[in-house]
Short mmCIF file of N, CA and C in Angstrom, two decimals:
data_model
loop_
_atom_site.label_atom_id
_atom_site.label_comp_id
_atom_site.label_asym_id
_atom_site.label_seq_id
_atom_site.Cartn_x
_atom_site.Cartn_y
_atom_site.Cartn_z
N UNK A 662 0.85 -1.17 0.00
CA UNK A 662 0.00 0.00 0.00
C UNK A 662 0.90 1.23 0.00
N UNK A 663 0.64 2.16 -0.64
CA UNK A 663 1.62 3.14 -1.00
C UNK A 663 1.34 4.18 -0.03
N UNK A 664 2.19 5.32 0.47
CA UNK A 664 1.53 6.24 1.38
C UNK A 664 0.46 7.73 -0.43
N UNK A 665 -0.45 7.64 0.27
CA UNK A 665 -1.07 8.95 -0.52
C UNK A 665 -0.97 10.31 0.03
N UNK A 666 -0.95 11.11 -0.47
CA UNK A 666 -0.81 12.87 0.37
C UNK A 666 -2.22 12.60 0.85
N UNK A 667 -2.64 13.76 1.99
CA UNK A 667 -3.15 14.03 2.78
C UNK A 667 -3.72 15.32 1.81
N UNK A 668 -5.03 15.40 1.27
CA UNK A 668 -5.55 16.74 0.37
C UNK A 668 -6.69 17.03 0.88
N UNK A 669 -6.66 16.69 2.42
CA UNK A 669 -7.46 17.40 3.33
C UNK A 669 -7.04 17.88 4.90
N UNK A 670 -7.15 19.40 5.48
CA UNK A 670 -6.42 19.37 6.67
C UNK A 670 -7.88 18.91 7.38
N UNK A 671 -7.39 18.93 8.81
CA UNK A 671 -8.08 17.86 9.70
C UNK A 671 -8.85 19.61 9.75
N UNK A 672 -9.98 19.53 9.96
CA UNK A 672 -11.30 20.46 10.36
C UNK A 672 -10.86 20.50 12.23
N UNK A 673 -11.41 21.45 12.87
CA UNK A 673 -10.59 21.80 14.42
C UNK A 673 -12.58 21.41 14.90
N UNK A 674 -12.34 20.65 16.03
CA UNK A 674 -13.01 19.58 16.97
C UNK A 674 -14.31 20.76 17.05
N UNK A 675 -15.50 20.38 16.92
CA UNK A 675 -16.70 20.58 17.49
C UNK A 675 -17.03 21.00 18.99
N UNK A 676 -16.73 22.76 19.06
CA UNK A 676 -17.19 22.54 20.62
C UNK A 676 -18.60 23.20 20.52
N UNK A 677 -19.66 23.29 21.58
CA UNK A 677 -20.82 24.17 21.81
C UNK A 677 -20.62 25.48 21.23
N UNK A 678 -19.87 26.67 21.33
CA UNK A 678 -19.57 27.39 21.19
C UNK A 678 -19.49 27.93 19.73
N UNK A 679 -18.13 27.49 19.29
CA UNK A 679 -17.79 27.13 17.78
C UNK A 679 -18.95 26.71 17.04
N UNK A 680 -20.34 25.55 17.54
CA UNK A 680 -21.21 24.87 16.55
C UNK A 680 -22.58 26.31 16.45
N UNK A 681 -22.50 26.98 17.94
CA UNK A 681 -23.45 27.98 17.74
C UNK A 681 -23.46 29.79 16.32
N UNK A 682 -21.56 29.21 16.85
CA UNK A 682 -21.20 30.50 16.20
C UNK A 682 -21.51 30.03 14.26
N UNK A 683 -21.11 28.87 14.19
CA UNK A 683 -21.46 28.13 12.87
C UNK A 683 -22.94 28.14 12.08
N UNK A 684 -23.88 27.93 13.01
CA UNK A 684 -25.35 27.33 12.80
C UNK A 684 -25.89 28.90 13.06
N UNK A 685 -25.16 29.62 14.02
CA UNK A 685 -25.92 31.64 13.29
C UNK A 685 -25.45 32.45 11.98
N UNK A 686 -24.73 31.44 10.92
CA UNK A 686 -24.39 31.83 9.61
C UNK A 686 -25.68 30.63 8.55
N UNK A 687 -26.41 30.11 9.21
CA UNK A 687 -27.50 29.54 8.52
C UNK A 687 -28.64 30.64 8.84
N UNK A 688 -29.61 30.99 8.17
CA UNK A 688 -30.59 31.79 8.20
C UNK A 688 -31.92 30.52 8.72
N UNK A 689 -32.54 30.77 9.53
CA UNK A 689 -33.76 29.99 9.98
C UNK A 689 -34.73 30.74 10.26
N UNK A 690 -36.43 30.46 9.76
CA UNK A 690 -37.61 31.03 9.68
C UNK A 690 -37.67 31.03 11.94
N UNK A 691 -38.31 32.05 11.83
CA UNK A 691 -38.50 31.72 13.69
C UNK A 691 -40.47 31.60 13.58
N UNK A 692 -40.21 30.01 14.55
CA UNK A 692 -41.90 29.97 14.49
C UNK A 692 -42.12 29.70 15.87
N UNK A 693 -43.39 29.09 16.83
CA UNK A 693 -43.76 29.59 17.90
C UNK A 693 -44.03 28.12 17.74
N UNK A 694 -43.95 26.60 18.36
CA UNK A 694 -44.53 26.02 18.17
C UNK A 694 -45.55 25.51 19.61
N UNK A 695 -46.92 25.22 19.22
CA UNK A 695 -47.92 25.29 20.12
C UNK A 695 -48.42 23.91 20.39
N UNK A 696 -49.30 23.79 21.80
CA UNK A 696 -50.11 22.75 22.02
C UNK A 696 -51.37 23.34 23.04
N UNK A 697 -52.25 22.54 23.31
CA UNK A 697 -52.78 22.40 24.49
C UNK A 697 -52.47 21.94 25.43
N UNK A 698 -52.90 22.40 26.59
CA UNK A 698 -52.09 21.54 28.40
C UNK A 698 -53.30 21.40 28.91
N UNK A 699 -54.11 20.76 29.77
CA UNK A 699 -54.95 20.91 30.35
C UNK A 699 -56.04 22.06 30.26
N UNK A 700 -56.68 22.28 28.56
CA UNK A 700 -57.32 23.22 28.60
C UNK A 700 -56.36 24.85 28.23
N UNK A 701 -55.42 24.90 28.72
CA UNK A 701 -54.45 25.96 28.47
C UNK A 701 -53.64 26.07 27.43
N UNK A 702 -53.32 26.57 26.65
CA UNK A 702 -52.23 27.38 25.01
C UNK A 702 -50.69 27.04 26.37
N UNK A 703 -49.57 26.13 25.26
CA UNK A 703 -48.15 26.21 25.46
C UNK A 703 -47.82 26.85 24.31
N UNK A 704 -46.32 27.20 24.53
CA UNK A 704 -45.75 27.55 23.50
C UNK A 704 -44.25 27.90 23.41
N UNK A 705 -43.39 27.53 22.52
CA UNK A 705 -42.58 28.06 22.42
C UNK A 705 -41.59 28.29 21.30
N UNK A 706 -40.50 29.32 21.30
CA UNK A 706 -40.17 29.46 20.37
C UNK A 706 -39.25 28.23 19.57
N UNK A 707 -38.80 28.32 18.05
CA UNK A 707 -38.41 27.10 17.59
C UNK A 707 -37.80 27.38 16.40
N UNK A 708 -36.29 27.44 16.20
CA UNK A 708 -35.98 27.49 14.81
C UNK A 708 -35.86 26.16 14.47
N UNK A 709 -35.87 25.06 14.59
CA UNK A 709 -35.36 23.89 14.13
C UNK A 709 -36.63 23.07 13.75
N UNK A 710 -37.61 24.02 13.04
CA UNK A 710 -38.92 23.67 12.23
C UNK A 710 -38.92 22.95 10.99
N UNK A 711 -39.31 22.28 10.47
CA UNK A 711 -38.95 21.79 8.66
C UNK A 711 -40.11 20.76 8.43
N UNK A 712 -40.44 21.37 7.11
CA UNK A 712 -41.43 20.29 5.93
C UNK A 712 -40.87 19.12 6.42
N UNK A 713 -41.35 18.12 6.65
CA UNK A 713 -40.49 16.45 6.64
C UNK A 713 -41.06 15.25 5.44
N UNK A 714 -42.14 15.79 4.73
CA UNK A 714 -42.75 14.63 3.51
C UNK A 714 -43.52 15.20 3.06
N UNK A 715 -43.61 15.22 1.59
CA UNK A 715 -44.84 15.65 1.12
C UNK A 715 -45.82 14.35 0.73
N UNK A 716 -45.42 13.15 0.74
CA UNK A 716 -46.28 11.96 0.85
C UNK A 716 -46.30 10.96 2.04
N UNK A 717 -46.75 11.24 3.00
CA UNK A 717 -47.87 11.98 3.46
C UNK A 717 -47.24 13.58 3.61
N UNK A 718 -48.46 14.70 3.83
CA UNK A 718 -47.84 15.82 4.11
C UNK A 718 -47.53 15.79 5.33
N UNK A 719 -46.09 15.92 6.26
CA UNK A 719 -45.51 15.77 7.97
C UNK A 719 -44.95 17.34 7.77
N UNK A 720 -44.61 17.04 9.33
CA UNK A 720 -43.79 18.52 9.93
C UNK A 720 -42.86 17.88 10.86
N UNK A 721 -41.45 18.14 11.21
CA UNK A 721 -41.28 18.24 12.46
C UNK A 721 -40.45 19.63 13.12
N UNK A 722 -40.48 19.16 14.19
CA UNK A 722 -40.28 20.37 15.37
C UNK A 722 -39.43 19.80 16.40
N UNK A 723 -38.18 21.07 16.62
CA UNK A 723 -37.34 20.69 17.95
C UNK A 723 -37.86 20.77 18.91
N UNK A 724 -38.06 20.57 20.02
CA UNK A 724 -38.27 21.33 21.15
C UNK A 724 -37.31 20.93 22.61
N UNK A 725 -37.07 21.53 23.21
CA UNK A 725 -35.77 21.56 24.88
C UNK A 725 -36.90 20.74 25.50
N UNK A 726 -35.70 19.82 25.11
CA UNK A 726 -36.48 18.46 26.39
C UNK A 726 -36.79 18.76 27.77
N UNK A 727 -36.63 19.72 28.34
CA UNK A 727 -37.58 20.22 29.80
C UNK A 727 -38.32 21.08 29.45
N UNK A 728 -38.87 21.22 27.87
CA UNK A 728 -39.73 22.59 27.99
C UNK A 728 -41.06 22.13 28.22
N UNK A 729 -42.10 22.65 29.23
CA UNK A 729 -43.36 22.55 28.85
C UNK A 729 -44.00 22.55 28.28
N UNK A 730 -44.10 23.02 27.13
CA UNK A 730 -44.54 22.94 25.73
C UNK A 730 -44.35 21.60 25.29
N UNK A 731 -42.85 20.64 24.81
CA UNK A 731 -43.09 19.48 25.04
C UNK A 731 -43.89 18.37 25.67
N UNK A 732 -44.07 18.88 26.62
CA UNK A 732 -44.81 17.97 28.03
C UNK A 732 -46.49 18.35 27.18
N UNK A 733 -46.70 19.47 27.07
CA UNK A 733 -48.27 19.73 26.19
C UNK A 733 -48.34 18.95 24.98
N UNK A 734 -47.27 19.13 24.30
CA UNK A 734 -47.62 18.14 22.88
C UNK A 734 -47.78 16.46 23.29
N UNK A 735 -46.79 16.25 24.09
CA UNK A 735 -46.67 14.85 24.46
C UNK A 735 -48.23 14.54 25.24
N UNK A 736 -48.55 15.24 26.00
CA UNK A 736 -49.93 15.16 26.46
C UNK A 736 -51.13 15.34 25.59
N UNK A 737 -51.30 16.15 24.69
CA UNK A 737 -52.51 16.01 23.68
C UNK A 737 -52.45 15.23 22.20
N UNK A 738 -50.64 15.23 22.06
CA UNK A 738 -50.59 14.23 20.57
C UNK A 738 -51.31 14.87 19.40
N UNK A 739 -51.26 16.52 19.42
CA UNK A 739 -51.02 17.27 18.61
C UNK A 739 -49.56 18.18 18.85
N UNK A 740 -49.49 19.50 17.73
CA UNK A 740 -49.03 20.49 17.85
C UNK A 740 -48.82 21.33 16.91
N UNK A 741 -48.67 22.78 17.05
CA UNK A 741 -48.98 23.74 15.96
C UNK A 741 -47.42 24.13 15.55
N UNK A 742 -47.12 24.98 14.17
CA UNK A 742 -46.10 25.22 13.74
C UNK A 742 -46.85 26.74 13.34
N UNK A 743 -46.67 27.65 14.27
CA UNK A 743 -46.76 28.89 13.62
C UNK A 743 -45.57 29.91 13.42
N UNK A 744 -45.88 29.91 11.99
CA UNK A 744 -44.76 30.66 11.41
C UNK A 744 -44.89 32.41 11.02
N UNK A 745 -43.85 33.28 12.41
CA UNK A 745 -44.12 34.04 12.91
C UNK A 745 -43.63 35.42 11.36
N UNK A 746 -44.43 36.36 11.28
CA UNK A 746 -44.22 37.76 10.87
C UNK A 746 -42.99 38.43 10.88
N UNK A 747 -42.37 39.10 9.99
CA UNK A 747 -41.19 39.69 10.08
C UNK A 747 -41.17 40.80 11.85
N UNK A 748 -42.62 41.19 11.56
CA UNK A 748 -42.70 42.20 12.82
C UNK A 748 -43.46 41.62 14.12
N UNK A 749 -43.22 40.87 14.14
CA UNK A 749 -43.45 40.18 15.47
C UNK A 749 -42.21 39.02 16.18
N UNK A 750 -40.96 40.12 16.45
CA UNK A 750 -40.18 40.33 16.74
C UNK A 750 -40.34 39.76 18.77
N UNK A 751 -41.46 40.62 18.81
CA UNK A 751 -41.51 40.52 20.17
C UNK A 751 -42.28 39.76 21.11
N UNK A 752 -43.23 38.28 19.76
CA UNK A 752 -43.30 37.20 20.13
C UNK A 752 -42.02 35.99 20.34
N UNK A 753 -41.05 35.94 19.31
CA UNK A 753 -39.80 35.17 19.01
C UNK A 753 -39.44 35.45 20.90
N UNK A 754 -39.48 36.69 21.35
CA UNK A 754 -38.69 37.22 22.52
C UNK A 754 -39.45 36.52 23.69
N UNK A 755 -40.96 36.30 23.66
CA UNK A 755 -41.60 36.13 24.50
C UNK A 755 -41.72 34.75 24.89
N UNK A 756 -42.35 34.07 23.79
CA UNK A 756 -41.95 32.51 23.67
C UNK A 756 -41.08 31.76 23.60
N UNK A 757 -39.60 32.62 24.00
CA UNK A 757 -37.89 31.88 23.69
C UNK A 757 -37.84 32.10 25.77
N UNK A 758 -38.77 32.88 26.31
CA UNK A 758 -38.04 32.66 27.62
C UNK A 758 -38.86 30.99 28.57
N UNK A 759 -38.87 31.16 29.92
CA UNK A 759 -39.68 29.68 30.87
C UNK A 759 -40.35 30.70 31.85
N UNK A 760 -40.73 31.32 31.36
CA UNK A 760 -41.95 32.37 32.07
C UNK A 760 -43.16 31.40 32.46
N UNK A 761 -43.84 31.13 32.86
CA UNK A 761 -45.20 30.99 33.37
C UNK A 761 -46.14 31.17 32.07
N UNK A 762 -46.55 30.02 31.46
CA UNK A 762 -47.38 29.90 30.47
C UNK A 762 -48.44 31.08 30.54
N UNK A 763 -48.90 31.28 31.59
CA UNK A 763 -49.87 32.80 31.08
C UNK A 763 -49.77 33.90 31.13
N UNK A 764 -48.25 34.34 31.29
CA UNK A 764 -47.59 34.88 31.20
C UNK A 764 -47.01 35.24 29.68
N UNK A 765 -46.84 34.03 29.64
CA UNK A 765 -45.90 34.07 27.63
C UNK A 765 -47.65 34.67 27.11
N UNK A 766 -49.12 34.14 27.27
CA UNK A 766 -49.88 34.08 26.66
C UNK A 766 -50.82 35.50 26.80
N UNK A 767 -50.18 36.32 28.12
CA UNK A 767 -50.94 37.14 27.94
C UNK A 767 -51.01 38.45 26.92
N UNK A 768 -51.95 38.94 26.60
CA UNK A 768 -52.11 39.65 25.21
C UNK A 768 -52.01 39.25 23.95
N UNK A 769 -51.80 38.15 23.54
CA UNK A 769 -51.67 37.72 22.92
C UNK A 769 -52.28 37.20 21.98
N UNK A 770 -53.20 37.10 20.67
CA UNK A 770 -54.31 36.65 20.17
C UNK A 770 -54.10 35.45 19.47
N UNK A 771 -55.39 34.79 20.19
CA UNK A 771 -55.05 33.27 19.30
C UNK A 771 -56.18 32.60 19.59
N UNK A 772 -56.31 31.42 18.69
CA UNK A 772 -57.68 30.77 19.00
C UNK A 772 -57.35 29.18 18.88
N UNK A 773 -57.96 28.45 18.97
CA UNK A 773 -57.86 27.26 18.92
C UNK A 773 -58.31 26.26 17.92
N UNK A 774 -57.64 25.92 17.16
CA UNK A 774 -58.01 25.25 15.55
C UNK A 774 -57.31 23.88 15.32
N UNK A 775 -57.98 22.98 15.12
CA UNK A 775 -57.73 21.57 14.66
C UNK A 775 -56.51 21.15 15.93
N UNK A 776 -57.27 21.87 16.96
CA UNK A 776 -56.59 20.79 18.39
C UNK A 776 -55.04 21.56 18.94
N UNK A 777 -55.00 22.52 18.28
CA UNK A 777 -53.66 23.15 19.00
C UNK A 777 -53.99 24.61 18.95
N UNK A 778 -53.52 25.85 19.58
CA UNK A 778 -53.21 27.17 19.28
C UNK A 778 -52.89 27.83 18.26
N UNK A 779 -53.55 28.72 17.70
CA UNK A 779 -53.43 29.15 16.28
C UNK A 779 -52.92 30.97 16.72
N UNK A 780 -51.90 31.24 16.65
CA UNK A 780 -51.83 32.70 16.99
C UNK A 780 -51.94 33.56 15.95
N UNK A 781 -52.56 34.57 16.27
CA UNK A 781 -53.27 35.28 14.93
C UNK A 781 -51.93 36.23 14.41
N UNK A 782 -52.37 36.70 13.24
CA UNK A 782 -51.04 37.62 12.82
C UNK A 782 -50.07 36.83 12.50
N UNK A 783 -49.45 35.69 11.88
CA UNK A 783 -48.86 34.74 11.65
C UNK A 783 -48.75 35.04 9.68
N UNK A 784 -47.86 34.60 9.13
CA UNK A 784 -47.70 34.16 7.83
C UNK A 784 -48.37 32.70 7.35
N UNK A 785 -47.92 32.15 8.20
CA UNK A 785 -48.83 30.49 8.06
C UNK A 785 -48.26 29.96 9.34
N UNK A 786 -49.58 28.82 9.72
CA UNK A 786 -50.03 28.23 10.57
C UNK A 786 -50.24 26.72 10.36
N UNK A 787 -49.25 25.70 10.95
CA UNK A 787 -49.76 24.30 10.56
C UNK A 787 -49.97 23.87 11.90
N UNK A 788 -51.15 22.77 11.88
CA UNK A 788 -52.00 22.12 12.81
C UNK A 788 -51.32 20.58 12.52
N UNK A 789 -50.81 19.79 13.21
CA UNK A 789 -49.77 18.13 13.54
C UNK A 789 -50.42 17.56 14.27
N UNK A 790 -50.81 16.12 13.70
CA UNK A 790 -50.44 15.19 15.12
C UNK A 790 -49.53 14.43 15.09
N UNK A 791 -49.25 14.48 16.38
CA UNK A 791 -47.90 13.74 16.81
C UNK A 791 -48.04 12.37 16.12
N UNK A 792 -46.81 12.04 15.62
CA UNK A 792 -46.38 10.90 14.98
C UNK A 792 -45.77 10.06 16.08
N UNK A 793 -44.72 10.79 16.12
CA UNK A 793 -43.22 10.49 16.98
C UNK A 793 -42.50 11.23 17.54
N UNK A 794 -41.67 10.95 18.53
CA UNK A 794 -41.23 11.46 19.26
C UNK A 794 -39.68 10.79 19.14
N UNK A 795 -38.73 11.46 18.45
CA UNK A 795 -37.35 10.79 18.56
C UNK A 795 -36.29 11.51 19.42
N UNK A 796 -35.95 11.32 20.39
CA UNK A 796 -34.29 11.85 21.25
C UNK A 796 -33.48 12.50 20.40
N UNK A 797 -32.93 14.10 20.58
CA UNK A 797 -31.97 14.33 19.41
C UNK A 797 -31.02 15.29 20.74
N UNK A 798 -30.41 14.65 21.95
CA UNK A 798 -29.42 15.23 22.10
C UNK A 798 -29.70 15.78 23.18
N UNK A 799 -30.23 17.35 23.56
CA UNK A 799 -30.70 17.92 24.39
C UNK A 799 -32.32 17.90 24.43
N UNK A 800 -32.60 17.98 22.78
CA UNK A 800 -34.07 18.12 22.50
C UNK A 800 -34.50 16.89 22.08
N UNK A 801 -36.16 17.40 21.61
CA UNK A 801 -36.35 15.94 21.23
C UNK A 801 -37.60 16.69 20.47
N UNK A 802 -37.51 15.75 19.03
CA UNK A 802 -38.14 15.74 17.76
C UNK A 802 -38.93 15.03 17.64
N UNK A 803 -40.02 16.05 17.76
CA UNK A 803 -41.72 15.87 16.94
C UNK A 803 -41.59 15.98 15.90
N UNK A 804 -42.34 14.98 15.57
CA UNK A 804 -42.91 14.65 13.96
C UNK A 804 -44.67 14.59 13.30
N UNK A 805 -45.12 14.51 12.42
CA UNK A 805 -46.60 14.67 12.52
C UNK A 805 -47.36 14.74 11.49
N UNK A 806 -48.01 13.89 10.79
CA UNK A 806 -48.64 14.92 9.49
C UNK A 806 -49.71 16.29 9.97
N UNK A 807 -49.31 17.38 8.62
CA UNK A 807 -50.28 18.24 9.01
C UNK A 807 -51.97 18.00 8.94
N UNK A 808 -52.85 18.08 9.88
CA UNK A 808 -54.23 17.99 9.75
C UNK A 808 -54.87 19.26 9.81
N UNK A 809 -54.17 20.52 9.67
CA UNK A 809 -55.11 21.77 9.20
C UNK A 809 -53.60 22.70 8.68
N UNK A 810 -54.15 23.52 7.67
CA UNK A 810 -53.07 24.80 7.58
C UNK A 810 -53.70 25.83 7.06
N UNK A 811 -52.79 26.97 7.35
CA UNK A 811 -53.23 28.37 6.75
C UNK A 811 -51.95 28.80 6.56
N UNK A 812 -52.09 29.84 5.17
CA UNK A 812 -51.12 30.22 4.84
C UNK A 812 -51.19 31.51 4.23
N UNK A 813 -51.10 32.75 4.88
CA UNK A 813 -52.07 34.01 4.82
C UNK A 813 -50.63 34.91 4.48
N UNK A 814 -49.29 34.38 4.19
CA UNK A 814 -48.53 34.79 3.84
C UNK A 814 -48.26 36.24 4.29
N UNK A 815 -47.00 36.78 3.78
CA UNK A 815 -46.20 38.20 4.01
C UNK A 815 -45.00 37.72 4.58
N UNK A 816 -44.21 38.76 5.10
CA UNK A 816 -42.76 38.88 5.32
C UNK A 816 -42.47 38.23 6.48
N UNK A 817 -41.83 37.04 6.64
CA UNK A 817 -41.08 36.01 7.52
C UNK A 817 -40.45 36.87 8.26
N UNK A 818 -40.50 36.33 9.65
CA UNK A 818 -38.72 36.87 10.85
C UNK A 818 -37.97 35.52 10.23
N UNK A 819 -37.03 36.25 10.27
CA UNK A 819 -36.09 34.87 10.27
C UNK A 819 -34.75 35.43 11.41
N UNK A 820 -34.00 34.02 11.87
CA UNK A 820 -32.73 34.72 12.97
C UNK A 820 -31.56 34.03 12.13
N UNK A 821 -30.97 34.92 11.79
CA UNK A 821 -29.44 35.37 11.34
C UNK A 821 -28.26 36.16 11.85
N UNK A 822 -26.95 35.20 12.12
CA UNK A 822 -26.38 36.10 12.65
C UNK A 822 -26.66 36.59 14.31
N UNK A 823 -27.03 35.65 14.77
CA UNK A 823 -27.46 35.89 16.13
C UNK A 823 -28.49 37.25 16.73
N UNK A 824 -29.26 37.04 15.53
CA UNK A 824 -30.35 38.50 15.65
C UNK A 824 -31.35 38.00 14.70
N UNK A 825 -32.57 38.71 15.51
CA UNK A 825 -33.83 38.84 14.27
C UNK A 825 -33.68 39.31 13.25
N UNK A 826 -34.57 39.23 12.16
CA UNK A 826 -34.29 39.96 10.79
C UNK A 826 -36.06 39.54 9.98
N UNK A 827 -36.22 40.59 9.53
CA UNK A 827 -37.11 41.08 8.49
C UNK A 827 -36.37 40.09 7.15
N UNK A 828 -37.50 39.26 6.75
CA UNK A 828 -37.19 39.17 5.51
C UNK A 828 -37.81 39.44 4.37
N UNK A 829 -37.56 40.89 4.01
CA UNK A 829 -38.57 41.75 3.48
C UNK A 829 -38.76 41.03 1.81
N UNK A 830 -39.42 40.41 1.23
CA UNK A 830 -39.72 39.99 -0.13
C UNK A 830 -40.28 41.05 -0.69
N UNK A 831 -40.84 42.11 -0.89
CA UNK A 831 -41.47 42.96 -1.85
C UNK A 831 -42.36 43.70 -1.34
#
């Protein structure tokens, strides 16, 4: 066996830090994802949202394996994917903290459609039931086909760069 050159340098080790500073040069839509709890709207914020099939039509969703919001989806075996407004900036803020669910919910407009929280003022809105539930690390990934959507469109937030952003289309 002959020695071959080396026409790759070794890439420098994966820390937390380094992978965050990496993954805020990807642009991601920011959505709110929802359930019911006992009668009560969860919610929280979620970039790690994505189409997962268009045969069947699925969704899945990250969510922080101690978040309550999890614990709501896992309890009703739905959950919503609302995909938040360039200018609603100051939902992304509200639903990213562990405030006291009626707390995150107060003022807030929303109604209840095909079994999960529908918050109004949204670009589009998908309604899931839980498929599955797979372990990914810290979080853990819902999956689901969609059983309702709206899609009332306009200008996405998206977070880039470790900040909100307008993604103004026209």
């Amino acid at each position: 066996m002959r020695d071959e050159p080396n026409h790759y340098r070794q890439a420098p080790e994966p820390d937390p830090a380094g992978f965050r500073a990496a993954m805020s040069l990807l642009p991601t839509g920011v959505c709110v994802v929802t359930a019911m709890a006992a009668g009560e709207p969860a919610g929280a914020t979620a970039g790690a949202v994505s189409s997962l099939s268009l045969e069947p039509v699925m969704m899945l969703a990250c969510l922080d394996r101690g978040s309550r919001t999890l614990e709501a989806v896992r309890g009703s075996g739905r959950f919503g994917v609302n995909v938040l407004a360039a200018d609603r900036e100051d939902l992304a803020h509200r639903f990213s903290t562990k405030e006291h669910p009626t707390v995150k919910w107060d003022g807030v407009e929303w109604s209840e459609r095909s079994g999960v929280p529908w918050i109004e003022g949204t670009v589009a809105t998908l309604a899931c039931e839980l498929a599955d539930l797979h372990e990914g690390g810290d979080h853990v990934i819902a999956t689901g086909p969609v059983v309702g959507l709206e899609a009332a469109g306009g200008d996405p937030l998206v977070f880039w760069g470790g900040a909100y952003h307008g993604l103004h289309l026209g």
